[in-house]
Amino acid sequence: MNKYEEAQKIDSLFEVESGLDTRLFELAGYPLIEDLVEKMFELKEQMNERLNDRAKVLGIGGEFGVIAPDTSHLNNDDFGAFIRGEINEHGEKL
């Protein structure tokens, strides 16, 4: 695989990795396998480190394993201000 193909592949994995979190959280809701899911999360973190290191070498933006800030408490106007970079996720002016 050449660097261009590898960059495309890594770029396409961002969405897959995000979906993996969702599935693991769903699995963790079943106590019988909760310990196994925790190990899977640990392995996913190792995977993210490798992918992030390689993405940097290839010059790909973005980062695997990043958790978005919680903005659920912001009203619509404040959320718009957050998106525009006028306030932080806590509602404080920047």
XYZ file of C-alpha atoms in Angstrom:
94
model
C 0.000 0.000 0.000
C 1.487 3.374 -0.958
C 1.324 6.426 1.325
C -1.668 7.926 -0.498
C -3.681 4.710 -0.127
C -2.610 4.389 3.498
C -3.644 7.984 4.220
C -7.065 7.337 2.666
C -7.469 4.166 4.725
C -6.516 5.851 8.005
C -8.790 8.790 7.217
C -11.713 6.405 6.655
C -11.046 4.740 10.029
C -11.949 7.869 12.054
C -15.677 7.118 11.701
C -15.158 3.409 12.342
C -13.262 4.127 15.564
C -16.019 6.427 16.787
C -18.636 3.769 16.118
C -16.533 1.237 17.982
C -16.838 3.328 21.159
C -20.613 3.265 20.840
C -20.696 -0.499 20.428
C -18.321 -1.098 23.342
C -20.427 1.084 25.645
C -23.485 -0.947 24.637
C -21.652 -4.199 25.389
C -20.432 -2.866 28.752
C -24.060 -2.621 29.845
C -24.136 -6.400 30.285
C -22.412 -7.284 33.592
C -21.350 -10.775 32.483
C -18.872 -9.352 29.936
C -18.078 -5.973 31.517
C -14.530 -7.052 32.414
C -13.873 -8.197 28.842
C -15.194 -4.928 27.438
C -12.797 -3.025 29.716
C -9.910 -4.981 28.172
C -11.281 -4.141 24.721
C -11.244 -0.438 25.628
C -7.612 -0.782 26.713
C -6.738 -2.418 23.393
C -8.627 0.323 21.545
C -6.463 2.928 23.294
C -3.333 1.121 22.091
C -4.805 1.044 18.590
C -5.520 4.784 18.766
C -1.925 5.525 19.765
C -0.572 3.597 16.782
C -3.029 5.181 14.359
C -2.333 8.686 15.706
C 1.419 8.184 15.395
C 1.087 6.979 11.812
C -1.439 9.700 10.907
C 1.074 12.333 12.066
C 3.782 10.812 9.872
C 1.401 10.881 6.893
C 0.276 14.456 7.650
C -3.362 13.564 8.329
C -5.320 15.970 10.526
C -7.570 14.779 13.323
C -6.920 12.450 16.193
C -8.295 9.063 17.191
C -9.783 8.695 20.650
C -10.700 12.338 21.185
C -13.785 12.864 23.323
C -15.928 15.822 22.347
C -16.724 18.350 25.074
C -20.133 18.054 26.737
C -22.273 20.920 25.484
C -25.656 19.424 26.411
C -26.198 22.101 29.080
C -25.841 24.994 26.590
C -28.952 26.576 25.108
C -29.159 27.082 21.328
C -27.682 30.593 21.387
C -24.794 29.551 23.623
C -24.145 26.465 21.520
C -23.892 28.684 18.448
C -21.426 30.902 20.310
C -19.428 27.797 21.263
C -19.283 26.646 17.640
C -18.111 30.128 16.572
C -15.379 30.019 19.230
C -16.815 32.881 21.294
C -17.267 30.840 24.474
C -15.882 27.590 25.868
C -17.906 24.468 26.707
C -18.588 25.908 30.181
C -20.225 29.037 28.742
C -17.286 31.297 29.624
C -16.272 34.018 27.175
C -12.966 33.489 25.401
